[in-house]
């Protein structure tokens, strides 16, 4: 009897752990949503859950999320990729150039190629020549910054509307569509949103923002997440790729071509970062130098926040995208200031959870931070404009500092691998 | 002989080889992009027609290498112990602003004005570098990401300070941000006729005297790294953290100290401009990007103060050639690509040569102490390898 139950016990606890994790996630999403609704009602800042904000959030989340996904693919194969920022720059430039010359589909292809070329260079330096991953990444960022300026000077400078730091506007139009009935025509969600009811109105605004003005490109970008997760965790190729990041020497002994896996991952990751750049160009309508603005690095931060998993990474990236969208869509700093209430609710809830688990010190610290946020909201009339533009960076820093450090990175991440030099 | 070879392989050889590789690569890139590599190369060495123009070019070359050297030095302190202080950019910008504001508002006796302002700049840089150090030590947050976020934050912070508290009260509302002018006793003196002994004309403006400070800091860092206990601990933590920790070098303390020193040196980077040239900090005039080029300079100089000096001189040489390149219709951003290509070639060549050296030593060791035959050491090939 006991012999039969013993082997299944770990499986049962594993399933239970999964279920409890899912419950906790649902709880977190629920608490977050209610907190957001409360914040909107208390502050009266409709922009917080307006469909326009959520629509912008998708555009602003995708660059960060795809850069992070690129980093995830690389690091799962054991290559740290600080060069994502540079790969994104190359993708952005490619999208700007091809989009101006030939239209949106060409922009998509050029963004992928630009990023992949950056990835190829990183793979060459780190995998073939064994250069330190961070050194190579930093060098690629420097090189990419010079390359895009140079390329802009020889291509955009003579064109009307272009200059050494920006491209002429994209040619052709990006096809978009709305989901009928819900978001167009009768526009049911729009009607509910305009009532401004607590919770219901906010939910309608958020849903409508996701269903209105959809482009095939966004769908492609979002589809990369399930696709990458499937390839990495459900296929033989993914298993080999991850084995190169966990224990390349063991993988090698089992006949996995580790070098090829790493090349594949880094080129693939670079292409994903380039794809992220495409959305920046499409959102703005042209290429501008410096438009990546650290998003490659923020993507890496989102990846760490998400514990090297696509779901967590997407959640982290959405947080940054949301903060960025609120900042862009609001007329003044009041909406950003209203986010203080949101932050306060979340931090206080986390603090209470700590207290209930008997951890007095972290609980008290979290609740203290929450109270500070509330006092900040009450005490400040407005934030300086310069500070609101920093929202995404400050959110990144705070989230990285506050979030759980109980992380597990791939075991051989960042190590230089040489074929046949196993230990 | 082998000693000489080791010095050659670990010392100047990689840099020279990498430069050659970079020049060839650049030539290919330029050719592909439709520019003429030889014209570009010649344009690099164009210092102008008149003696005065040549003296001015020399001045901007020497002046341009000072912030690059200091920035490279700041980055290298972190690199030496495996810390990536990408935040030199933010540290020197905020330090330059605070130092300018301090030197403009606080009245000090003449003999104290300059040293105290320098200390203020260094302290500001160090404090700003302390944030990533504390986050890394206490929360395990990766310093690469925090320093980059802090770089972005500095931009907004400076814009805010220049609109509000640090703004020159005499400025109109629409003017771009600027601090008040630095008090005259804090102006850093320069050399009026620096190239006279080379038989050259005097430049239009004096050569920046901060060169002396830079050299001094370089010497202190070189001695500190190679001759003091702290330097030994720093290098030990960088090359073998476990061994260093086992022998009682606290990793956390080393991280905090290294970041503080790195930030303090970064705090010097903007001072030649603030105290010597502009006598103030202007949002539009203050030169950006030294923090990022400093990373390249440190890599090229292999984290050694002397090498960093040479790398800074090379980069400054390339930087000042932008206008002459434009004269021959080559976009000045070629310089940026050149610097990127050089850095990448350097790190790759370094790595390849290091491996060769290791293999050479292995073979030599195998030849000197032949292994028992059953272990199958390839002793037959060893002499050939050692003499190659």
mmCIF file of N, CA and C in Angstrom, chain A residues 82 121 125 129-132 134-136 138-139 142-143 146-147 149-151 153-154 297-298 300-301 304 384-386 390 393-394 396-397 400-403 405 416 418 421, chain B residues 30 33 84 86 135 139-142 144-146 148-150 152-153 156-157 159-160 163 292-293 295-296 299 331-334 336-337 340-341 343-344 347-348 351-352 355:
data_model
loop_
_atom_site.group_PDB
_atom_site.id
_atom_site.type_symbol
_atom_site.label_atom_id
_atom_site.label_comp_id
_atom_site.label_asym_id
_atom_site.label_seq_id
_atom_site.Cartn_x
_atom_site.Cartn_y
_atom_site.Cartn_z
ATOM 1 N N UNK A 82 24.170 41.500 -22.600
ATOM 2 C CA UNK A 82 24.024 42.923 -22.309
ATOM 3 C C UNK A 82 23.889 43.693 -23.618
ATOM 4 N N UNK A 121 27.141 38.707 -34.185
ATOM 5 C CA UNK A 121 28.419 39.274 -33.746
ATOM 6 C C UNK A 121 28.707 38.869 -32.297
ATOM 7 N N UNK A 125 31.829 36.538 -30.933
ATOM 8 C CA UNK A 125 32.786 36.970 -29.909
ATOM 9 C C UNK A 125 32.752 36.039 -28.699
ATOM 10 N N UNK A 129 35.108 32.921 -29.908
ATOM 11 C CA UNK A 129 36.371 33.433 -29.393
ATOM 12 C C UNK A 129 36.445 33.433 -27.872
ATOM 13 N N UNK A 130 35.365 33.116 -27.198
ATOM 14 C CA UNK A 130 35.416 32.989 -25.745
ATOM 15 C C UNK A 130 35.628 34.290 -24.994
ATOM 16 N N UNK A 131 35.204 35.409 -25.574
ATOM 17 C CA UNK A 131 35.319 36.691 -24.888
ATOM 18 C C UNK A 131 34.296 36.732 -23.749
ATOM 19 N N UNK A 132 34.632 37.449 -22.690
ATOM 20 C CA UNK A 132 33.698 37.636 -21.583
ATOM 21 C C UNK A 132 32.384 38.203 -22.119
ATOM 22 N N UNK A 134 29.897 39.947 -20.882
ATOM 23 C CA UNK A 134 29.494 41.333 -20.621
ATOM 24 C C UNK A 134 30.374 42.295 -21.401
ATOM 25 N N UNK A 135 31.662 41.970 -21.482
ATOM 26 C CA UNK A 135 32.574 42.824 -22.254
ATOM 27 C C UNK A 135 32.117 42.888 -23.705
ATOM 28 N N UNK A 136 31.812 41.730 -24.269
ATOM 29 C CA UNK A 136 31.371 41.710 -25.660
ATOM 30 C C UNK A 136 30.064 42.477 -25.826
ATOM 31 N N UNK A 138 28.907 44.978 -24.046
ATOM 32 C CA UNK A 138 29.156 46.419 -23.947
ATOM 33 C C UNK A 138 29.776 46.926 -25.238
ATOM 34 N N UNK A 139 30.729 46.151 -25.782
ATOM 35 C CA UNK A 139 31.376 46.571 -27.027
ATOM 36 C C UNK A 139 30.359 46.641 -28.156
ATOM 37 N N UNK A 142 28.369 49.817 -27.980
ATOM 38 C CA UNK A 142 29.125 50.964 -28.482
ATOM 39 C C UNK A 142 29.157 50.948 -30.002
ATOM 40 N N UNK A 143 29.437 49.767 -30.545
ATOM 41 C CA UNK A 143 29.560 49.631 -31.990
ATOM 42 C C UNK A 143 28.233 49.943 -32.673
ATOM 43 N N UNK A 146 27.489 53.631 -32.884
ATOM 44 C CA UNK A 146 28.232 54.266 -33.965
ATOM 45 C C UNK A 146 27.689 53.881 -35.319
ATOM 46 N N UNK A 147 27.341 52.594 -35.476
ATOM 47 C CA UNK A 147 26.900 52.108 -36.782
ATOM 48 C C UNK A 147 25.597 52.779 -37.211
ATOM 49 N N UNK A 149 24.391 55.678 -36.304
ATOM 50 C CA UNK A 149 24.618 57.085 -36.637
ATOM 51 C C UNK A 149 25.238 57.194 -38.034
ATOM 52 N N UNK A 150 26.235 56.329 -38.265
ATOM 53 C CA UNK A 150 26.904 56.344 -39.566
ATOM 54 C C UNK A 150 25.914 56.030 -40.684
ATOM 55 N N UNK A 151 25.132 54.966 -40.490
ATOM 56 C CA UNK A 151 24.175 54.567 -41.524
ATOM 57 C C UNK A 151 23.149 55.671 -41.762
ATOM 58 N N UNK A 153 23.642 58.830 -41.384
ATOM 59 C CA UNK A 153 24.295 59.926 -42.092
ATOM 60 C C UNK A 153 24.366 59.656 -43.582
ATOM 61 N N UNK A 154 24.605 58.388 -43.961
ATOM 62 C CA UNK A 154 24.727 58.160 -45.401
ATOM 63 C C UNK A 154 23.386 57.854 -46.067
ATOM 64 N N UNK A 297 17.998 47.151 -21.793
ATOM 65 C CA UNK A 297 18.390 46.869 -20.410
ATOM 66 C C UNK A 297 17.163 46.650 -19.530
ATOM 67 N N UNK A 298 16.110 47.447 -19.770
ATOM 68 C CA UNK A 298 14.894 47.270 -18.976
ATOM 69 C C UNK A 298 14.335 45.878 -19.249
ATOM 70 N N UNK A 300 16.092 43.253 -19.861
ATOM 71 C CA UNK A 300 16.883 42.329 -19.033
ATOM 72 C C UNK A 300 16.397 42.349 -17.587
ATOM 73 N N UNK A 301 16.092 43.554 -17.113
ATOM 74 C CA UNK A 301 15.577 43.669 -15.748
ATOM 75 C C UNK A 301 14.260 42.916 -15.621
ATOM 76 N N UNK A 304 14.964 39.233 -15.340
ATOM 77 C CA UNK A 304 15.405 38.827 -14.000
ATOM 78 C C UNK A 304 14.206 38.815 -13.056
ATOM 79 N N UNK A 384 7.568 67.276 -10.617
ATOM 80 C CA UNK A 384 8.215 67.989 -11.714
ATOM 81 C C UNK A 384 8.155 67.134 -12.978
ATOM 82 N N UNK A 385 7.975 67.783 -14.124
ATOM 83 C CA UNK A 385 7.887 67.060 -15.388
ATOM 84 C C UNK A 385 9.058 66.118 -15.595
ATOM 85 N N UNK A 386 10.251 66.609 -15.191
ATOM 86 C CA UNK A 386 11.447 65.821 -15.428
ATOM 87 C C UNK A 386 11.372 64.507 -14.664
ATOM 88 N N UNK A 390 10.983 60.011 -15.776
ATOM 89 C CA UNK A 390 11.878 58.975 -15.263
ATOM 90 C C UNK A 390 11.118 57.778 -14.717
ATOM 91 N N UNK A 393 12.270 54.118 -15.319
ATOM 92 C CA UNK A 393 13.554 53.732 -14.727
ATOM 93 C C UNK A 393 13.430 53.566 -13.223
ATOM 94 N N UNK A 394 12.660 54.481 -12.615
ATOM 95 C CA UNK A 394 12.511 54.385 -11.168
ATOM 96 C C UNK A 394 11.715 53.125 -10.828
ATOM 97 N N UNK A 396 11.675 50.398 -12.531
ATOM 98 C CA UNK A 396 12.597 49.272 -12.706
ATOM 99 C C UNK A 396 13.458 49.068 -11.461
ATOM 100 N N UNK A 397 14.045 50.179 -10.991
ATOM 101 C CA UNK A 397 14.923 50.087 -9.822
ATOM 102 C C UNK A 397 14.161 49.579 -8.607
ATOM 103 N N UNK A 400 13.081 45.868 -8.946
ATOM 104 C CA UNK A 400 14.215 44.953 -8.774
ATOM 105 C C UNK A 400 14.623 44.865 -7.316
ATOM 106 N N UNK A 401 14.544 45.996 -6.614
ATOM 107 C CA UNK A 401 14.979 46.011 -5.222
ATOM 108 C C UNK A 401 13.985 45.294 -4.319
ATOM 109 N N UNK A 402 12.695 45.522 -4.607
ATOM 110 C CA UNK A 402 11.670 44.995 -3.714
ATOM 111 C C UNK A 402 11.355 43.536 -4.025
ATOM 112 N N UNK A 403 11.445 43.171 -5.330
ATOM 113 C CA UNK A 403 10.950 41.851 -5.706
ATOM 114 C C UNK A 403 11.811 40.757 -5.080
ATOM 115 N N UNK A 405 14.213 37.922 -4.241
ATOM 116 C CA UNK A 405 15.539 37.595 -4.748
ATOM 117 C C UNK A 405 15.726 36.081 -4.757
ATOM 118 N N UNK A 416 32.166 30.883 -19.811
ATOM 119 C CA UNK A 416 32.741 30.666 -21.129
ATOM 120 C C UNK A 416 32.863 29.169 -21.360
ATOM 121 N N UNK A 418 34.186 26.058 -23.715
ATOM 122 C CA UNK A 418 35.061 25.634 -24.799
ATOM 123 C C UNK A 418 34.804 24.166 -25.045
ATOM 124 N N UNK A 421 36.609 21.000 -23.231
ATOM 125 C CA UNK A 421 37.374 21.398 -22.040
ATOM 126 C C UNK A 421 36.486 21.275 -20.816
ATOM 127 N N UNK B 30 34.471 50.530 -44.737
ATOM 128 C CA UNK B 30 34.382 51.788 -45.477
ATOM 129 C C UNK B 30 34.211 51.531 -46.965
ATOM 130 N N UNK B 33 30.747 50.545 -47.737
ATOM 131 C CA UNK B 33 29.805 51.656 -47.628
ATOM 132 C C UNK B 33 30.087 52.749 -48.641
ATOM 133 N N UNK B 84 30.970 45.694 -12.997
ATOM 134 C CA UNK B 84 30.782 46.467 -14.216
ATOM 135 C C UNK B 84 30.114 47.782 -13.889
ATOM 136 N N UNK B 86 28.896 50.514 -15.266
ATOM 137 C CA UNK B 86 28.487 51.158 -16.509
ATOM 138 C C UNK B 86 27.996 52.568 -16.172
ATOM 139 N N UNK B 135 22.751 48.398 -3.325
ATOM 140 C CA UNK B 135 21.706 47.502 -3.838
ATOM 141 C C UNK B 135 22.281 46.129 -4.149
ATOM 142 N N UNK B 139 20.746 43.573 -1.638
ATOM 143 C CA UNK B 139 19.630 42.897 -2.284
ATOM 144 C C UNK B 139 20.055 42.020 -3.449
ATOM 145 N N UNK B 140 21.334 41.985 -3.763
ATOM 146 C CA UNK B 140 21.804 41.140 -4.848
ATOM 147 C C UNK B 140 21.356 41.599 -6.223
ATOM 148 N N UNK B 141 21.077 42.908 -6.370
ATOM 149 C CA UNK B 141 20.630 43.405 -7.670
ATOM 150 C C UNK B 141 21.853 43.631 -8.561
ATOM 151 N N UNK B 142 21.763 43.143 -9.790
ATOM 152 C CA UNK B 142 22.868 43.239 -10.740
ATOM 153 C C UNK B 142 23.266 44.687 -10.996
ATOM 154 N N UNK B 144 24.991 46.039 -13.339
ATOM 155 C CA UNK B 144 24.907 46.534 -14.714
ATOM 156 C C UNK B 144 23.568 47.225 -14.934
ATOM 157 N N UNK B 145 22.508 46.576 -14.481
ATOM 158 C CA UNK B 145 21.178 47.144 -14.712
ATOM 159 C C UNK B 145 20.949 48.376 -13.854
ATOM 160 N N UNK B 146 21.345 48.318 -12.576
ATOM 161 C CA UNK B 146 21.093 49.496 -11.724
ATOM 162 C C UNK B 146 21.887 50.699 -12.224
ATOM 163 N N UNK B 148 22.821 51.413 -15.193
ATOM 164 C CA UNK B 148 22.224 51.944 -16.425
ATOM 165 C C UNK B 148 20.944 52.704 -16.108
ATOM 166 N N UNK B 149 20.121 52.179 -15.210
ATOM 167 C CA UNK B 149 18.915 52.905 -14.815
ATOM 168 C C UNK B 149 19.306 54.242 -14.196
ATOM 169 N N UNK B 150 20.358 54.239 -13.369
ATOM 170 C CA UNK B 150 20.781 55.482 -12.716
ATOM 171 C C UNK B 150 21.331 56.475 -13.744
ATOM 172 N N UNK B 152 20.103 56.823 -16.734
ATOM 173 C CA UNK B 152 18.922 57.446 -17.322
ATOM 174 C C UNK B 152 18.309 58.434 -16.348
ATOM 175 N N UNK B 153 18.335 58.079 -15.070
ATOM 176 C CA UNK B 153 17.712 58.948 -14.065
ATOM 177 C C UNK B 153 18.467 60.274 -13.963
ATOM 178 N N UNK B 156 17.151 63.233 -16.182
ATOM 179 C CA UNK B 156 15.994 63.969 -15.684
ATOM 180 C C UNK B 156 16.322 64.795 -14.453
ATOM 181 N N UNK B 157 17.163 64.200 -13.601
ATOM 182 C CA UNK B 157 17.553 64.887 -12.366
ATOM 183 C C UNK B 157 18.253 66.204 -12.693
ATOM 184 N N UNK B 159 18.086 67.896 -15.527
ATOM 185 C CA UNK B 159 17.143 68.829 -16.147
ATOM 186 C C UNK B 159 16.329 69.540 -15.069
ATOM 187 N N UNK B 160 15.905 68.770 -14.069
ATOM 188 C CA UNK B 160 15.121 69.365 -12.982
ATOM 189 C C UNK B 160 15.957 70.379 -12.197
ATOM 190 N N UNK B 163 16.491 73.555 -13.980
ATOM 191 C CA UNK B 163 15.302 74.386 -14.115
ATOM 192 C C UNK B 163 14.989 75.060 -12.772
ATOM 193 N N UNK B 292 30.654 56.221 -21.446
ATOM 194 C CA UNK B 292 30.579 55.053 -22.317
ATOM 195 C C UNK B 292 31.899 54.848 -23.050
ATOM 196 N N UNK B 293 32.508 55.957 -23.555
ATOM 197 C CA UNK B 293 33.802 55.742 -24.209
ATOM 198 C C UNK B 293 34.831 55.261 -23.194
ATOM 199 N N UNK B 295 34.462 53.034 -20.995
ATOM 200 C CA UNK B 295 34.425 51.566 -20.967
ATOM 201 C C UNK B 295 35.328 51.023 -22.066
ATOM 202 N N UNK B 296 35.191 51.613 -23.264
ATOM 203 C CA UNK B 296 36.015 51.174 -24.383
ATOM 204 C C UNK B 296 37.489 51.423 -24.095
ATOM 205 N N UNK B 299 38.831 48.849 -21.669
ATOM 206 C CA UNK B 299 39.017 47.544 -22.305
ATOM 207 C C UNK B 299 40.259 47.557 -23.190
ATOM 208 N N UNK B 331 31.585 60.698 -43.461
ATOM 209 C CA UNK B 331 30.797 61.094 -42.293
ATOM 210 C C UNK B 331 31.629 60.978 -41.013
ATOM 211 N N UNK B 332 31.568 61.986 -40.135
ATOM 212 C CA UNK B 332 32.397 61.963 -38.924
ATOM 213 C C UNK B 332 32.080 60.783 -38.000
ATOM 214 N N UNK B 333 30.890 60.180 -38.162
ATOM 215 C CA UNK B 333 30.558 59.072 -37.267
ATOM 216 C C UNK B 333 31.391 57.837 -37.554
ATOM 217 N N UNK B 334 32.196 57.880 -38.637
ATOM 218 C CA UNK B 334 33.161 56.808 -38.873
ATOM 219 C C UNK B 334 34.011 56.601 -37.616
ATOM 220 N N UNK B 336 33.106 56.842 -34.530
ATOM 221 C CA UNK B 336 32.407 55.996 -33.554
ATOM 222 C C UNK B 336 32.531 54.516 -33.940
ATOM 223 N N UNK B 337 32.333 54.254 -35.243
ATOM 224 C CA UNK B 337 32.459 52.872 -35.692
ATOM 225 C C UNK B 337 33.878 52.380 -35.460
ATOM 226 N N UNK B 340 34.340 51.417 -31.918
ATOM 227 C CA UNK B 340 33.667 50.157 -31.619
ATOM 228 C C UNK B 340 34.431 48.963 -32.181
ATOM 229 N N UNK B 341 34.863 49.092 -33.432
ATOM 230 C CA UNK B 341 35.588 47.984 -34.066
ATOM 231 C C UNK B 341 36.891 47.709 -33.312
ATOM 232 N N UNK B 343 37.581 48.230 -30.157
ATOM 233 C CA UNK B 343 37.346 47.568 -28.872
ATOM 234 C C UNK B 343 37.041 46.083 -29.067
ATOM 235 N N UNK B 344 36.157 45.814 -30.032
ATOM 236 C CA UNK B 344 35.782 44.417 -30.245
ATOM 237 C C UNK B 344 37.003 43.606 -30.702
ATOM 238 N N UNK B 347 39.277 42.923 -27.603
ATOM 239 C CA UNK B 347 38.881 41.881 -26.651
ATOM 240 C C UNK B 347 39.026 40.497 -27.289
ATOM 241 N N UNK B 348 38.751 40.403 -28.589
ATOM 242 C CA UNK B 348 38.870 39.093 -29.234
ATOM 243 C C UNK B 348 40.336 38.684 -29.342
ATOM 244 N N UNK B 351 41.785 37.562 -26.058
ATOM 245 C CA UNK B 351 41.336 36.248 -25.629
ATOM 246 C C UNK B 351 42.070 35.159 -26.402
ATOM 247 N N UNK B 352 42.198 35.357 -27.730
ATOM 248 C CA UNK B 352 42.865 34.352 -28.560
ATOM 249 C C UNK B 352 44.324 34.212 -28.131
ATOM 250 N N UNK B 355 44.776 32.411 -24.773
ATOM 251 C CA UNK B 355 44.681 30.959 -24.917
ATOM 252 C C UNK B 355 45.951 30.362 -25.478
#
